[in-house]
PDB file of C-alpha atoms in Angstrom:
ATOM      1  CA  PHE A   1     122.878 124.044  -0.637  1.00  0.00           C
ATOM      2  CA  GLN A   2     123.663 120.606  -2.063  1.00  0.00           C
ATOM      3  CA  ALA A   3     120.018 119.548  -1.690  1.00  0.00           C
ATOM      4  CA  LEU A   4     118.891 122.527  -3.765  1.00  0.00           C
ATOM      5  CA  TRP A   5     121.427 121.716  -6.451  1.00  0.00           C
ATOM      6  CA  ILE A   6     120.192 118.114  -6.589  1.00  0.00           C
ATOM      7  CA  HIS A   7     116.696 119.482  -7.236  1.00  0.00           C
ATOM      8  CA  ARG A   8     118.026 121.808  -9.926  1.00  0.00           C
ATOM      9  CA  LYS A   9     119.957 119.013 -11.657  1.00  0.00           C
ATOM     10  CA  HIS A  10     117.308 116.328 -11.557  1.00  0.00           C
ATOM     11  CA  SER A  11     114.125 118.395 -11.897  1.00  0.00           C
ATOM     12  CA  ASP A  12     114.826 121.619 -13.766  1.00  0.00           C
ATOM     13  CA  MET A  13     117.733 120.242 -15.834  1.00  0.00           C
ATOM     14  CA  LYS A  14     116.593 116.643 -16.128  1.00  0.00           C
ATOM     15  CA  ASN A  15     117.114 116.746 -19.892  1.00  0.00           C
ATOM     16  CA  VAL A  16     120.855 117.134 -19.189  1.00  0.00           C
ATOM     17  CA  PHE A  17     121.367 115.164 -15.953  1.00  0.00           C
ATOM     18  CA  GLY A  18     118.449 112.745 -16.046  1.00  0.00           C
ATOM     19  CA  GLU A  19     115.368 112.568 -13.881  1.00  0.00           C
ATOM     20  CA  ALA A  20     115.919 111.217 -10.366  1.00  0.00           C
ATOM     21  CA  PRO A  21     112.747 111.665  -8.282  1.00  0.00           C
ATOM     22  CA  ILE A  22     114.007 109.507  -5.418  1.00  0.00           C
ATOM     23  CA  ALA A  23     117.182 111.595  -5.129  1.00  0.00           C
ATOM     24  CA  VAL A  24     115.133 114.804  -5.231  1.00  0.00           C
ATOM     25  CA  ALA A  25     112.767 113.523  -2.525  1.00  0.00           C
ATOM     26  CA  GLU A  26     115.715 112.565  -0.313  1.00  0.00           C
ATOM     27  CA  ALA A  27     117.344 115.948  -0.933  1.00  0.00           C
ATOM     28  CA  LYS A  28     114.118 117.670   0.159  1.00  0.00           C
ATOM     29  CA  ARG A  29     113.999 115.555   3.325  1.00  0.00           C
ATOM     30  CA  GLN A  30     117.600 116.446   4.129  1.00  0.00           C
ATOM     31  CA  PHE A  31     116.981 120.127   3.392  1.00  0.00           C
ATOM     32  CA  ASP A  32     114.069 120.160   5.858  1.00  0.00           C
ATOM     33  CA  LYS A  33     116.167 118.458   8.531  1.00  0.00           C
ATOM     34  CA  ALA A  34     119.126 120.823   8.003  1.00  0.00           C
ATOM     35  CA  LEU A  35     116.885 123.887   8.110  1.00  0.00           C
ATOM     36  CA  ASP A  36     115.437 122.734  11.441  1.00  0.00           C
ATOM     37  CA  ALA A  37     118.960 122.486  12.862  1.00  0.00           C
ATOM     38  CA  ILE A  38     120.105 125.817  11.422  1.00  0.00           C
ATOM     39  CA  GLU A  39     117.032 127.631  12.694  1.00  0.00           C
ATOM     40  CA  LEU A  40     118.034 126.687  16.238  1.00  0.00           C
ATOM     41  CA  GLU A  41     121.292 128.571  15.647  1.00  0.00           C
ATOM     42  CA  LEU A  42     119.638 131.909  14.849  1.00  0.00           C
ATOM     43  CA  ASN A  43     120.870 134.295  17.512  1.00  0.00           C
ATOM     44  CA  ASP A  44     118.055 135.861  19.522  1.00  0.00           C
ATOM     45  CA  GLU A  45     120.020 139.058  20.220  1.00  0.00           C
ATOM     46  CA  SER A  46     121.419 139.861  16.779  1.00  0.00           C
ATOM     47  CA  GLY A  47     118.661 138.169  14.791  1.00  0.00           C
ATOM     48  CA  TYR A  48     121.324 136.602  12.562  1.00  0.00           C
ATOM     49  CA  LEU A  49     123.380 133.413  12.671  1.00  0.00           C
ATOM     50  CA  LEU A  50     126.304 135.038  14.490  1.00  0.00           C
ATOM     51  CA  SER A  51     125.984 137.060  17.670  1.00  0.00           C
ATOM     52  CA  SER A  52     128.239 139.707  16.080  1.00  0.00           C
ATOM     53  CA  GLY A  53     125.547 140.404  13.467  1.00  0.00           C
ATOM     54  CA  PHE A  54     125.083 139.984   9.734  1.00  0.00           C
ATOM     55  CA  SER A  55     127.736 137.892   7.966  1.00  0.00           C
ATOM     56  CA  ALA A  56     128.447 135.855   4.854  1.00  0.00           C
ATOM     57  CA  CYS A  57     126.704 132.961   6.632  1.00  0.00           C
ATOM     58  CA  ASP A  58     123.462 134.940   6.473  1.00  0.00           C
ATOM     59  CA  ILE A  59     123.918 135.687   2.776  1.00  0.00           C
ATOM     60  CA  LEU A  60     124.244 131.967   2.054  1.00  0.00           C
ATOM     61  CA  LEU A  61     121.392 130.868   4.316  1.00  0.00           C
ATOM     62  CA  SER A  62     118.933 133.536   3.201  1.00  0.00           C
ATOM     63  CA  ASN A  63     119.640 132.885  -0.476  1.00  0.00           C
ATOM     64  CA  CYS A  64     119.161 129.139   0.031  1.00  0.00           C
ATOM     65  CA  CYS A  65     115.846 129.859   1.754  1.00  0.00           C
ATOM     66  CA  PHE A  66     114.715 132.171  -1.053  1.00  0.00           C
ATOM     67  CA  TRP A  67     115.688 129.498  -3.596  1.00  0.00           C
ATOM     68  CA  ALA A  68     113.749 126.892  -1.602  1.00  0.00           C
ATOM     69  CA  GLN A  69     110.714 129.187  -1.627  1.00  0.00           C
ATOM     70  CA  GLN A  70     110.956 129.603  -5.394  1.00  0.00           C
ATOM     71  CA  ILE A  71     110.913 125.841  -5.983  1.00  0.00           C
ATOM     72  CA  GLY A  72     108.165 125.187  -3.439  1.00  0.00           C
ATOM     73  CA  TRP A  73     110.268 123.520  -0.764  1.00  0.00           C
ATOM     74  CA  LEU A  74     109.721 126.286   1.807  1.00  0.00           C
ATOM     75  CA  ALA A  75     106.486 128.182   2.407  1.00  0.00           C
ATOM     76  CA  ARG A  76     106.556 131.863   1.488  1.00  0.00           C
ATOM     77  CA  SER A  77     104.722 133.031   4.591  1.00  0.00           C
ATOM     78  CA  THR A  78     103.422 131.921   7.960  1.00  0.00           C
ATOM     79  CA  SER A  79      99.895 132.684   6.754  1.00  0.00           C
ATOM     80  CA  GLU A  80      96.965 130.572   7.847  1.00  0.00           C
ATOM     81  CA  ASP A  81      96.109 130.356   4.135  1.00  0.00           C
ATOM     82  CA  GLU A  82      99.151 128.158   3.501  1.00  0.00           C
ATOM     83  CA  PRO A  83      98.616 124.406   3.477  1.00  0.00           C
ATOM     84  CA  SER A  84      98.978 122.744   6.836  1.00  0.00           C
ATOM     85  CA  SER A  85     102.427 121.697   7.964  1.00  0.00           C
ATOM     86  CA  PRO A  86     103.583 118.594   6.163  1.00  0.00           C
ATOM     87  CA  VAL A  87     103.871 115.287   7.916  1.00  0.00           C
ATOM     88  CA  ALA A  88     107.483 114.490   8.813  1.00  0.00           C
ATOM     89  CA  GLY A  89     109.197 113.093   5.742  1.00  0.00           C
ATOM     90  CA  ASP A  90     106.617 114.478   3.281  1.00  0.00           C
ATOM     91  CA  THR A  91     108.588 115.694   0.284  1.00  0.00           C
ATOM     92  CA  THR A  92     105.630 117.011  -1.713  1.00  0.00           C
ATOM     93  CA  MET A  93     104.557 119.951   0.445  1.00  0.00           C
ATOM     94  CA  PRO A  94     106.539 123.058   1.312  1.00  0.00           C
ATOM     95  CA  LYS A  95     108.126 123.100   4.742  1.00  0.00           C
ATOM     96  CA  SER A  96     106.161 125.486   6.928  1.00  0.00           C
ATOM     97  CA  LEU A  97     107.809 128.815   7.656  1.00  0.00           C
ATOM     98  CA  SER A  98     108.166 129.397  11.385  1.00  0.00           C
ATOM     99  CA  PRO A  99     107.705 132.917  12.763  1.00  0.00           C
ATOM    100  CA  LYS A 100     111.405 132.966  13.755  1.00  0.00           C
ATOM    101  CA  LEU A 101     112.605 132.055  10.256  1.00  0.00           C
ATOM    102  CA  ALA A 102     110.068 134.406   8.645  1.00  0.00           C
ATOM    103  CA  SER A 103     111.375 137.268  10.795  1.00  0.00           C
ATOM    104  CA  TYR A 104     114.975 136.388   9.914  1.00  0.00           C
ATOM    105  CA  LEU A 105     114.267 136.335   6.162  1.00  0.00           C
ATOM    106  CA  ALA A 106     112.325 139.613   6.339  1.00  0.00           C
ATOM    107  CA  GLN A 107     115.253 141.189   8.198  1.00  0.00           C
ATOM    108  CA  CYS A 108     117.642 140.002   5.461  1.00  0.00           C
ATOM    109  CA  ARG A 109     115.337 141.336   2.715  1.00  0.00           C
ATOM    110  CA  ARG A 110     115.240 144.787   4.345  1.00  0.00           C
ATOM    111  CA  ARG A 111     118.998 145.255   4.131  1.00  0.00           C
ATOM    112  CA  LYS A 112     120.036 147.991   1.690  1.00  0.00           C
ATOM    113  CA  ALA A 113     122.498 145.694  -0.075  1.00  0.00           C
ATOM    114  CA  PHE A 114     119.802 143.050  -0.601  1.00  0.00           C
ATOM    115  CA  ILE A 115     117.403 145.629  -2.034  1.00  0.00           C
ATOM    116  CA  LYS A 116     120.093 146.969  -4.386  1.00  0.00           C
ATOM    117  CA  ALA A 117     121.164 143.478  -5.497  1.00  0.00           C
ATOM    118  CA  ASN A 118     117.536 142.549  -6.158  1.00  0.00           C
ATOM    119  CA  GLU A 119     117.035 145.711  -8.252  1.00  0.00           C
ATOM    120  CA  LEU A 120     120.158 144.881 -10.281  1.00  0.00           C
ATOM    121  CA  ARG A 121     118.964 141.315 -10.807  1.00  0.00           C
ATOM    122  CA  LYS A 122     115.593 142.552 -12.061  1.00  0.00           C
ATOM    123  CA  GLU A 123     117.349 144.917 -14.481  1.00  0.00           C
ATOM    124  CA  GLN A 124     119.517 142.066 -15.774  1.00  0.00           C
ATOM    125  CA  VAL A 125     116.497 139.820 -16.285  1.00  0.00           C
ATOM    126  CA  SER A 126     114.686 142.624 -18.102  1.00  0.00           C
ATOM    127  CA  GLU A 127     117.698 143.276 -20.345  1.00  0.00           C
ATOM    128  CA  ARG A 128     118.042 139.557 -21.099  1.00  0.00           C
ATOM    129  CA  LYS A 129     114.355 139.307 -22.012  1.00  0.00           C
ATOM    130  CA  GLY A 130     114.720 142.356 -24.251  1.00  0.00           C
ATOM    131  CA  LYS A 131     117.680 140.809 -26.072  1.00  0.00           C
ATOM    132  CA  GLU A 132     115.850 137.486 -26.476  1.00  0.00           C
ATOM    133  CA  HIS A 133     112.797 139.301 -27.833  1.00  0.00           C
ATOM    134  CA  HIS A 134     115.009 141.237 -30.271  1.00  0.00           C
ATOM    135  CA  ARG A 135     116.729 138.004 -31.428  1.00  0.00           C
ATOM    136  CA  SER A 136     113.397 136.288 -31.973  1.00  0.00           C
ATOM    137  CA  LYS A 137     112.366 139.036 -34.402  1.00  0.00           C
ATOM    138  CA  LEU A 138     115.499 138.592 -36.535  1.00  0.00           C
TER     139      LEU A 138
END
């Protein structure tokens, strides 16, 4: 999670926190390394991090993965159309999405609570855009 925040601070909010491309590149490298380690912990029986099933750990991990996909740090699919897997240490290409991690993320996205939360988020974004549009006409 910290690696993603470093990206947010020094890429998306660089006007506030300052640009730090070396820090962002190192954060990406550490994110890739951490994701490799975490992926080994996915339980083959439950399909989640814990053998007992879905937990708060999965909420945090899946949201970090979705965030990483949005900023281009993690591939969105295992498709052959995606660029080839990056060379170890390459911080410019998305980390390839393994079939195991792709299956895990799809399983998380299919949960009723995830679907409902995503619908609510879309409604909030739509409302916010409507208010901004209204304000711009004033």
